[in-house]
Amino acid sequence: MDLLEYQGKEFFASFGIPTSEGTAVTDVDAAVVAADAVGYPVVVKAQVHVGGRGKAGGVKLANDADEVRLHAGNILGLDIKGHIVRTVWVEHASDIATEYYASFTLDRSAKKHLGMLSAQGGVEIEAVAESDPDAIAKIWIDPVDGLSEQTCRDWVAAAKLDPASADDVVALLLKLYTAYTEGDADLCEVNPLIITTAGKAHALDAKVTLDANAEYRHEGWDVYAATQLRDEREEAAHAKGLNYVGLDGSVGIIANGAGLAMSTLDVVNQVGGSAANFLDIGGGANADVMAGALEIINRDPRVKSIFINIFGGITRGEEVAKGILEALERVEITSPIVIRLDGTNATEGRAMLEPHLSDMLQSQPTMLDAARRAVELAGGRS
Ligand code: GDP
Ligand code: MN
């Protein structure tokens, strides 16, 4: 779950990390009120789930109410890499002496936390990694050991940060590590981590990804969930309780079981097509679930054919067939469907489908045949 900058800063502040005071607003008048409250100069910052806002004109300094009006007016409604700005964060502007980069994330292959620190902050870290990889000091932290103050101090020295502000940076990094671990984050990035002209370390930006699996442990996370950007299709599927992920291809997929759904995507790919989605309807394939799944897929303009891949286990073939037929009575389908029904009582199930087969509802004996047919109907590779 990705947080907006202002939510990330609230998250940081709750762990004692210094951030600037500010307010999130959604219109120009409120931006002026917020600016008056924190005191000029202020920074007006677009709140979207993408980086590089500064370059895109989404971060502006304002010295008075008129400038706030101008900048907030320009930024609200701005399109930043396909994200329309609906909220701006107005904070008291900082006086910057130096811009650093700091982050903690998970290195899954190393089974450790990865800390990255650089004296070259402010710019995109990918650019630094490319042009001057030695400018990024990395440490791998065993989650059992944690990050000691001494290790942190050595790390700051290795990154060649200004020794004069080392104490303050170490204190901030230790808090950031606590926020990252105790806060159940997958990523905590501060770019830039600034040293103010008064010599204080301060988080000027916040990029935080929380581990959605830990949501049950954090009551306050509801507000973050509410501002999540979801694919419209995923939103609708989520509301129906379906395990759905939107993709870019043209073959709509319905399968029972996550493993089978994954294999279905692979097979569709293998025969030259591409899936419009991942959708696992779980163990049962009753009419309600099937109708819900078909509705979601049918609504997707990318979809040119639908591949229903069911392997009957505990759910018998007749129940699956009944579910599909009932669902088809409820939903007006606009793309041809190819069904592969196998497993327990598949023969009985297929026999039930038989009288209903047409150009719009086809049956194939194997997963491979069905995938080929569905891809053909979708017009081949998309
Ligand atoms: P990003 O472009 O999306 O990463 O947005 P940032 O929050 O990192 O802001 C981009 C840049 O704007 C920073 O690297 C700073 O150089 C500048 N900036 C942001 N806030 C302030 C501020 O309070 N004072 C000053 N002087 N510059 C700021
Ligand atoms: Mn930034």
GROMACS .gro file of C-alpha atoms and ligand atoms in nm:
model
  411
    1MET     CA    1   0.000   0.000   0.000
    2ASP     CA    2   0.163   0.322  -0.120
    3LEU     CA    3   0.120   0.634   0.088
    4LEU     CA    4   0.094   0.987  -0.040
    5GLU     CA    5   0.379   1.213   0.071
    6TYR     CA    6   0.180   1.384   0.345
    7GLN     CA    7   0.064   1.048   0.482
    8GLY     CA    8   0.424   0.927   0.473
    9LYS     CA    9   0.529   1.235   0.667
   10GLU     CA   10   0.258   1.175   0.928
   11PHE     CA   11   0.384   0.817   0.950
   12PHE     CA   12   0.744   0.941   0.992
   13ALA     CA   13   0.643   1.204   1.247
   14SER     CA   14   0.472   0.937   1.459
   15PHE     CA   15   0.817   0.778   1.497
   16GLY     CA   16   0.980   1.108   1.589
   17ILE     CA   17   1.137   1.183   1.251
   18PRO     CA   18   1.158   1.559   1.189
   19THR     CA   19   0.925   1.674   0.908
   20SER     CA   20   0.775   2.012   0.826
   21GLU     CA   21   0.441   2.119   0.957
   22GLY     CA   22   0.169   2.145   0.696
   23THR     CA   23  -0.184   2.073   0.580
   24ALA     CA   24  -0.335   1.869   0.299
   25VAL     CA   25  -0.601   2.061   0.104
   26THR     CA   26  -0.811   2.012  -0.208
   27ASP     CA   27  -0.883   2.371  -0.320
   28VAL     CA   28  -0.706   2.703  -0.363
   29ASP     CA   29  -0.882   2.891  -0.081
   30ALA     CA   30  -0.796   2.619   0.167
   31ALA     CA   31  -0.435   2.628   0.043
   32VAL     CA   32  -0.414   2.998   0.132
   33VAL     CA   33  -0.563   2.935   0.477
   34ALA     CA   34  -0.310   2.653   0.528
   35ALA     CA   35  -0.020   2.873   0.414
   36ASP     CA   36  -0.123   3.158   0.644
   37ALA     CA   37  -0.132   2.908   0.930
   38VAL     CA   38   0.217   2.757   0.880
   39GLY     CA   39   0.378   3.090   0.789
   40TYR     CA   40   0.560   3.204   0.473
   41PRO     CA   41   0.750   3.107   0.273
   42VAL     CA   42   0.567   2.781   0.202
   43VAL     CA   43   0.601   2.496  -0.045
   44VAL     CA   44   0.294   2.378  -0.236
   45LYS     CA   45   0.332   2.010  -0.326
   46ALA     CA   46   0.123   1.785  -0.549
   47GLN     CA   47   0.006   1.469  -0.371
   48VAL     CA   48   0.014   1.184  -0.621
   49HIS     CA   49   0.141   0.828  -0.607
   50VAL     CA   50   0.439   0.900  -0.836
   51GLY     CA   51   0.779   1.057  -0.792
   52GLY     CA   52   0.945   1.329  -0.998
   53ARG     CA   53   0.679   1.582  -0.903
   54GLY     CA   54   0.933   1.863  -0.880
   55LYS     CA   55   1.041   1.824  -1.243
   56ALA     CA   56   0.677   1.804  -1.354
   57GLY     CA   57   0.594   2.140  -1.192
   58GLY     CA   58   0.422   1.982  -0.894
   59VAL     CA   59   0.643   2.138  -0.622
   60LYS     CA   60   0.650   2.520  -0.592
   61LEU     CA   61   0.776   2.771  -0.340
   62ALA     CA   62   0.540   3.056  -0.251
   63ASN     CA   63   0.629   3.372  -0.061
   64ASP     CA   64   0.282   3.514  -0.012
   65ALA     CA   65  -0.089   3.438  -0.048
   66ASP     CA   66  -0.097   3.546  -0.413
   67GLU     CA   67   0.180   3.303  -0.502
   68VAL     CA   68   0.004   3.025  -0.312
   69ARG     CA   69  -0.312   3.101  -0.509
   70LEU     CA   70  -0.119   3.091  -0.836
   71HIS     CA   71   0.074   2.770  -0.766
   72ALA     CA   72  -0.208   2.578  -0.596
   73GLY     CA   73  -0.432   2.677  -0.889
   74ASN     CA   74  -0.178   2.543  -1.138
   75ILE     CA   75  -0.094   2.225  -0.949
   76LEU     CA   76  -0.451   2.117  -0.867
   77GLY     CA   77  -0.575   1.936  -1.176
   78LEU     CA   78  -0.222   1.894  -1.315
   79ASP     CA   79  -0.150   1.563  -1.487
   80ILE     CA   80   0.172   1.411  -1.351
   81LYS     CA   81   0.260   1.094  -1.540
   82GLY     CA   82  -0.107   1.011  -1.582
   83HIS     CA   83  -0.200   1.098  -1.223
   84ILE     CA   84  -0.435   1.395  -1.185
   85VAL     CA   85  -0.358   1.604  -0.876
   86ARG     CA   86  -0.660   1.632  -0.645
   87THR     CA   87  -0.476   1.721  -0.323
   88VAL     CA   88  -0.187   1.954  -0.245
   89TRP     CA   89   0.019   1.960   0.070
   90VAL     CA   90   0.119   2.304   0.194
   91GLU     CA   91   0.415   2.309   0.432
   92HIS     CA   92   0.644   2.569   0.575
   93ALA     CA   93   0.947   2.595   0.343
   94SER     CA   94   1.283   2.471   0.466
   95ASP     CA   95   1.619   2.638   0.413
   96ILE     CA   96   1.831   2.371   0.253
   97ALA     CA   97   2.208   2.343   0.298
   98THR     CA   98   2.247   1.987   0.163
   99GLU     CA   99   2.027   1.720   0.007
  100TYR     CA  100   2.096   1.352   0.088
  101TYR     CA  101   1.919   1.029   0.000
  102ALA     CA  102   1.820   0.754   0.247
  103SER     CA  103   1.603   0.446   0.222
  104PHE     CA  104   1.525   0.110   0.377
  105THR     CA  105   1.371  -0.168   0.179
  106LEU     CA  106   1.358  -0.545   0.176
  107ASP     CA  107   1.617  -0.744  -0.017
  108ARG     CA  108   1.424  -1.067  -0.058
  109SER     CA  109   1.706  -1.268  -0.211
  110ALA     CA  110   1.945  -1.171   0.069
  111LYS     CA  111   1.667  -1.223   0.327
  112LYS     CA  112   1.778  -0.898   0.483
  113HIS     CA  113   1.681  -0.534   0.499
  114LEU     CA  114   1.871  -0.312   0.260
  115GLY     CA  115   1.967   0.040   0.360
  116MET     CA  116   2.084   0.287   0.097
  117LEU     CA  117   2.242   0.619   0.173
  118SER     CA  118   2.392   0.881  -0.055
  119ALA     CA  119   2.531   1.231  -0.040
  120GLN     CA  120   2.375   1.283  -0.382
  121GLY     CA  121   2.014   1.339  -0.282
  122GLY     CA  122   1.730   1.529  -0.444
  123VAL     CA  123   1.782   1.369  -0.785
  124GLU     CA  124   1.642   1.031  -0.879
  125ILE     CA  125   1.841   0.756  -0.712
  126GLU     CA  126   1.823   0.543  -1.028
  127ALA     CA  127   2.020   0.816  -1.206
  128VAL     CA  128   2.284   0.812  -0.932
  129ALA     CA  129   2.299   0.432  -0.942
  130GLU     CA  130   2.368   0.456  -1.314
  131SER     CA  131   2.616   0.743  -1.329
  132ASP     CA  132   2.800   0.697  -1.001
  133PRO     CA  133   2.710   0.370  -0.826
  134ASP     CA  134   2.987   0.419  -0.568
  135ALA     CA  135   2.802   0.725  -0.444
  136ILE     CA  136   2.542   0.497  -0.284
  137ALA     CA  137   2.650   0.330   0.041
  138LYS     CA  138   2.455   0.009   0.098
  139ILE     CA  139   2.416  -0.197   0.411
  140TRP     CA  140   2.236  -0.525   0.460
  141ILE     CA  141   2.073  -0.558   0.799
  142ASP     CA  142   1.981  -0.889   0.954
  143PRO     CA  143   1.629  -0.831   1.089
  144VAL     CA  144   1.713  -1.029   1.403
  145ASP     CA  145   2.017  -0.815   1.485
  146GLY     CA  146   1.861  -0.484   1.385
  147LEU     CA  147   2.058  -0.167   1.316
  148SER     CA  148   2.301  -0.065   1.588
  149GLU     CA  149   2.408   0.293   1.641
  150GLN     CA  150   2.770   0.204   1.560
  151THR     CA  151   2.678   0.034   1.231
  152CYS     CA  152   2.467   0.335   1.144
  153ARG     CA  153   2.756   0.569   1.222
  154ASP     CA  154   2.993   0.365   1.002
  155TRP     CA  155   2.733   0.368   0.727
  156VAL     CA  156   2.704   0.748   0.740
  157ALA     CA  157   3.083   0.773   0.721
  158ALA     CA  158   3.094   0.531   0.425
  159ALA     CA  159   2.841   0.748   0.241
  160LYS     CA  160   3.076   1.043   0.297
  161LEU     CA  161   2.810   1.263   0.451
  162ASP     CA  162   2.920   1.581   0.622
  163PRO     CA  163   3.069   1.474   0.962
  164ALA     CA  164   2.935   1.795   1.118
  165SER     CA  165   2.576   1.670   1.082
  166ALA     CA  166   2.655   1.300   1.138
  167ASP     CA  167   2.497   1.283   1.487
  168ASP     CA  168   2.172   1.427   1.363
  169VAL     CA  169   2.163   1.206   1.053
  170VAL     CA  170   2.238   0.893   1.260
  171ALA     CA  171   1.951   0.979   1.496
  172LEU     CA  172   1.715   1.028   1.201
  173LEU     CA  173   1.824   0.703   1.032
  174LEU     CA  174   1.775   0.499   1.349
  175LYS     CA  175   1.422   0.638   1.379
  176LEU     CA  176   1.366   0.568   1.011
  177TYR     CA  177   1.473   0.207   1.064
  178THR     CA  178   1.230   0.177   1.356
  179ALA     CA  179   0.952   0.326   1.144
  180TYR     CA  180   1.037   0.080   0.867
  181THR     CA  181   1.039  -0.228   1.090
  182GLU     CA  182   0.788  -0.153   1.367
  183GLY     CA  183   0.568   0.037   1.125
  184ASP     CA  184   0.544  -0.270   0.897
  185ALA     CA  185   0.670  -0.087   0.588
  186ASP     CA  186   0.819  -0.250   0.278
  187LEU     CA  187   0.983   0.076   0.178
  188CYS     CA  188   1.075   0.398   0.357
  189GLU     CA  189   1.254   0.644   0.131
  190VAL     CA  190   1.357   0.999   0.214
  191ASN     CA  191   1.470   1.195  -0.090
  192PRO     CA  192   1.584   1.447  -0.009
  193LEU     CA  193   1.688   1.402   0.349
  194ILE     CA  194   1.811   1.755   0.404
  195ILE     CA  195   2.047   1.930   0.636
  196THR     CA  196   1.896   2.270   0.701
  197THR     CA  197   2.105   2.585   0.711
  198ALA     CA  198   2.069   2.554   1.090
  199GLY     CA  199   2.246   2.215   1.065
  200LYS     CA  200   1.943   1.995   1.138
  201ALA     CA  201   1.855   1.670   0.960
  202HIS     CA  202   1.501   1.672   0.827
  203ALA     CA  203   1.280   1.458   0.600
  204LEU     CA  204   1.177   1.685   0.314
  205ASP     CA  205   1.001   1.414   0.114
  206ALA     CA  206   0.851   1.078   0.212
  207LYS     CA  207   0.791   0.770   0.004
  208VAL     CA  208   0.640   0.492   0.211
  209THR     CA  209   0.497   0.157   0.108
  210LEU     CA  210   0.322  -0.032   0.386
  211ASP     CA  211   0.288  -0.409   0.395
  212ALA     CA  212  -0.085  -0.457   0.334
  213ASN     CA  213  -0.066  -0.799   0.507
  214ALA     CA  214  -0.003  -0.617   0.834
  215GLU     CA  215  -0.313  -0.401   0.805
  216TYR     CA  216  -0.493  -0.591   1.082
  217ARG     CA  217  -0.227  -0.472   1.326
  218HIS     CA  218  -0.280  -0.104   1.253
  219GLU     CA  219  -0.614   0.060   1.315
  220GLY     CA  220  -0.501   0.389   1.166
  221TRP     CA  221  -0.434   0.239   0.823
  222ASP     CA  222  -0.797   0.269   0.710
  223VAL     CA  223  -0.735   0.629   0.606
  224TYR     CA  224  -0.444   0.519   0.387
  225ALA     CA  225  -0.652   0.245   0.226
  226ALA     CA  226  -0.917   0.502   0.138
  227THR     CA  227  -0.678   0.706  -0.079
  228GLN     CA  228  -0.527   0.408  -0.260
  229LEU     CA  229  -0.533   0.431  -0.636
  230ARG     CA  230  -0.684   0.121  -0.784
  231ASP     CA  231  -0.739   0.008  -1.132
  232GLU     CA  232  -1.113   0.071  -1.190
  233ARG     CA  233  -1.160  -0.296  -1.278
  234GLU     CA  234  -0.976  -0.402  -0.963
  235GLU     CA  235  -1.193  -0.170  -0.758
  236ALA     CA  236  -1.511  -0.330  -0.893
  237ALA     CA  237  -1.372  -0.682  -0.850
  238HIS     CA  238  -1.253  -0.605  -0.499
  239ALA     CA  239  -1.605  -0.484  -0.408
  240LYS     CA  240  -1.736  -0.825  -0.517
  241GLY     CA  241  -1.473  -1.000  -0.307
  242LEU     CA  242  -1.297  -1.141  -0.614
  243ASN     CA  243  -0.928  -1.217  -0.627
  244TYR     CA  244  -0.858  -1.010  -0.940
  245VAL     CA  245  -0.557  -0.835  -1.092
  246GLY     CA  246  -0.600  -0.622  -1.404
  247LEU     CA  247  -0.355  -0.677  -1.692
  248ASP     CA  248  -0.315  -0.534  -2.043
  249GLY     CA  249  -0.401  -0.823  -2.275
  250SER     CA  250  -0.719  -0.921  -2.457
  251VAL     CA  251  -0.813  -1.264  -2.317
  252GLY     CA  252  -1.028  -1.245  -2.004
  253ILE     CA  253  -0.940  -1.525  -1.763
  254ILE     CA  254  -1.152  -1.704  -1.505
  255ALA     CA  255  -0.995  -1.998  -1.324
  256ASN     CA  256  -1.048  -2.179  -0.995
  257GLY     CA  257  -0.742  -2.169  -0.775
  258ALA     CA  258  -0.454  -1.922  -0.789
  259GLY     CA  259  -0.213  -2.183  -0.924
  260LEU     CA  260  -0.442  -2.274  -1.212
  261ALA     CA  261  -0.508  -1.905  -1.284
  262MET     CA  262  -0.132  -1.845  -1.307
  263SER     CA  263  -0.082  -2.145  -1.535
  264THR     CA  264  -0.367  -2.020  -1.751
  265LEU     CA  265  -0.190  -1.688  -1.800
  266ASP     CA  266   0.126  -1.877  -1.895
  267VAL     CA  267  -0.048  -2.102  -2.144
  268VAL     CA  268  -0.231  -1.810  -2.306
  269ASN     CA  269   0.105  -1.642  -2.338
  270GLN     CA  270   0.269  -1.954  -2.472
  271VAL     CA  271   0.023  -1.975  -2.761
  272GLY     CA  272   0.080  -1.613  -2.857
  273GLY     CA  273  -0.193  -1.433  -2.666
  274SER     CA  274  -0.202  -1.217  -2.358
  275ALA     CA  275  -0.433  -1.210  -2.060
  276ALA     CA  276  -0.654  -0.914  -1.973
  277ASN     CA  277  -0.655  -1.017  -1.609
  278PHE     CA  278  -0.581  -1.270  -1.341
  279LEU     CA  279  -0.896  -1.394  -1.169
  280ASP     CA  280  -0.914  -1.677  -0.920
  281ILE     CA  281  -1.272  -1.764  -0.823
  282GLY     CA  282  -1.153  -2.003  -0.554
  283GLY     CA  283  -1.283  -2.347  -0.478
  284GLY     CA  284  -1.654  -2.316  -0.550
  285ALA     CA  285  -1.780  -2.216  -0.893
  286ASN     CA  286  -2.140  -2.134  -0.809
  287ALA     CA  287  -2.361  -1.909  -1.021
  288ASP     CA  288  -2.314  -1.603  -0.798
  289VAL     CA  289  -1.937  -1.610  -0.809
  290MET     CA  290  -1.931  -1.698  -1.179
  291ALA     CA  291  -2.181  -1.422  -1.267
  292GLY     CA  292  -1.977  -1.171  -1.066
  293ALA     CA  293  -1.659  -1.276  -1.242
  294LEU     CA  294  -1.819  -1.260  -1.586
  295GLU     CA  295  -1.964  -0.917  -1.516
  296ILE     CA  296  -1.624  -0.775  -1.424
  297ILE     CA  297  -1.452  -0.926  -1.727
  298ASN     CA  298  -1.733  -0.837  -1.965
  299ARG     CA  299  -1.711  -0.472  -1.863
  300ASP     CA  300  -1.342  -0.454  -1.960
  301PRO     CA  301  -1.310  -0.299  -2.309
  302ARG     CA  302  -0.973  -0.475  -2.357
  303VAL     CA  303  -1.138  -0.816  -2.346
  304LYS     CA  304  -1.199  -0.980  -2.685
  305SER     CA  305  -1.255  -1.337  -2.564
  306ILE     CA  306  -1.306  -1.510  -2.230
  307PHE     CA  307  -1.132  -1.826  -2.119
  308ILE     CA  308  -1.300  -2.011  -1.832
  309ASN     CA  309  -1.059  -2.272  -1.701
  310ILE     CA  310  -1.204  -2.491  -1.428
  311PHE     CA  311  -1.059  -2.803  -1.276
  312GLY     CA  312  -1.323  -2.970  -1.063
  313GLY     CA  313  -1.195  -3.099  -0.732
  314ILE     CA  314  -1.437  -3.096  -0.444
  315THR     CA  315  -1.665  -2.893  -0.669
  316ARG     CA  316  -1.808  -3.141  -0.920
  317GLY     CA  317  -1.835  -3.080  -1.295
  318GLU     CA  318  -2.216  -3.061  -1.290
  319GLU     CA  319  -2.211  -2.788  -1.027
  320VAL     CA  320  -1.960  -2.593  -1.232
  321ALA     CA  321  -2.165  -2.632  -1.550
  322LYS     CA  322  -2.481  -2.531  -1.365
  323GLY     CA  323  -2.305  -2.227  -1.223
  324ILE     CA  324  -2.180  -2.119  -1.565
  325LEU     CA  325  -2.518  -2.166  -1.734
  326GLU     CA  326  -2.703  -1.980  -1.460
  327ALA     CA  327  -2.450  -1.699  -1.468
  328LEU     CA  328  -2.490  -1.668  -1.845
  329GLU     CA  329  -2.863  -1.616  -1.799
  330ARG     CA  330  -2.791  -1.324  -1.572
  331VAL     CA  331  -2.510  -1.150  -1.758
  332GLU     CA  332  -2.528  -1.033  -2.119
  333ILE     CA  333  -2.188  -1.140  -2.251
  334THR     CA  334  -2.039  -0.954  -2.547
  335SER     CA  335  -1.722  -1.161  -2.606
  336PRO     CA  336  -1.707  -1.528  -2.703
  337ILE     CA  337  -1.636  -1.771  -2.419
  338VAL     CA  338  -1.417  -2.079  -2.434
  339ILE     CA  339  -1.460  -2.327  -2.151
  340ARG     CA  340  -1.221  -2.595  -2.045
  341LEU     CA  341  -1.384  -2.812  -1.783
  342ASP     CA  342  -1.187  -3.097  -1.637
  343GLY     CA  343  -1.151  -3.290  -1.311
  344THR     CA  344  -1.423  -3.448  -1.100
  345ASN     CA  345  -1.731  -3.539  -1.309
  346ALA     CA  346  -1.606  -3.334  -1.604
  347THR     CA  347  -1.788  -3.559  -1.851
  348GLU     CA  348  -2.121  -3.494  -1.681
  349GLY     CA  349  -2.050  -3.124  -1.667
  350ARG     CA  350  -1.956  -3.105  -2.035
  351ALA     CA  351  -2.270  -3.297  -2.126
  352MET     CA  352  -2.475  -3.030  -1.949
  353LEU     CA  353  -2.300  -2.754  -2.144
  354GLU     CA  354  -2.333  -2.935  -2.477
  355PRO     CA  355  -2.687  -2.818  -2.575
  356HIS     CA  356  -2.589  -2.456  -2.504
  357LEU     CA  357  -2.275  -2.447  -2.716
  358SER     CA  358  -2.257  -2.190  -2.995
  359ASP     CA  359  -2.008  -1.947  -3.150
  360MET     CA  360  -2.037  -1.747  -2.829
  361LEU     CA  361  -1.995  -2.044  -2.596
  362GLN     CA  362  -1.740  -2.302  -2.696
  363SER     CA  363  -1.588  -2.596  -2.516
  364GLN     CA  364  -1.243  -2.745  -2.558
  365PRO     CA  365  -1.111  -3.064  -2.400
  366THR     CA  366  -0.770  -2.942  -2.283
  367MET     CA  367  -0.622  -2.628  -2.139
  368LEU     CA  368  -0.391  -2.589  -2.437
  369ASP     CA  369  -0.670  -2.629  -2.694
  370ALA     CA  370  -0.890  -2.387  -2.505
  371ALA     CA  371  -0.609  -2.132  -2.479
  372ARG     CA  372  -0.543  -2.159  -2.854
  373ARG     CA  373  -0.911  -2.111  -2.932
  374ALA     CA  374  -0.947  -1.815  -2.694
  375VAL     CA  375  -0.639  -1.645  -2.838
  376GLU     CA  376  -0.767  -1.706  -3.191
  377LEU     CA  377  -1.102  -1.552  -3.101
  378ALA     CA  378  -0.925  -1.255  -2.944
  379GLY     CA  379  -0.755  -1.191  -3.277
  380GLY     CA  380  -0.417  -1.345  -3.195
  381ARG     CA  381  -0.132  -1.168  -3.024
  382SER     CA  382  -0.234  -0.830  -2.884
  383GDP     P1  383   0.976   1.495  -0.591
  383GDP     O1  384   1.025   1.577  -0.707
  383GDP     O2  385   0.846   1.431  -0.621
  383GDP     O3  386   1.077   1.399  -0.542
  383GDP     O4  387   0.944   1.602  -0.474
  383GDP     P2  388   1.037   1.652  -0.350
  383GDP     O5  389   0.951   1.662  -0.232
  383GDP     O6  390   1.156   1.567  -0.334
  383GDP     O7  391   1.079   1.797  -0.396
  383GDP     C1  392   1.160   1.819  -0.508
  383GDP     C2  393   1.263   1.927  -0.479
  383GDP     O8  394   1.198   2.048  -0.446
  383GDP     C3  395   1.354   1.896  -0.361
  383GDP     O9  396   1.461   1.813  -0.397
  383GDP     C4  397   1.399   2.034  -0.322
  383GDP    O10  398   1.510   2.074  -0.399
  383GDP     C5  399   1.279   2.122  -0.358
  383GDP     N1  400   1.206   2.155  -0.234
  383GDP     C6  401   1.106   2.083  -0.176
  383GDP     N2  402   1.069   2.138  -0.060
  383GDP     C7  403   1.148   2.246  -0.040
  383GDP     C8  404   1.160   2.344   0.065
  383GDP    O11  405   1.091   2.340   0.168
  383GDP     N3  406   1.255   2.440   0.048
  383GDP     C9  407   1.333   2.447  -0.063
  383GDP     N4  408   1.422   2.544  -0.071
  383GDP     N5  409   1.325   2.357  -0.163
  383GDP    C10  410   1.234   2.258  -0.152
  384MN      MN  411   1.168   1.354  -0.368
   0.00000   0.00000   0.00000
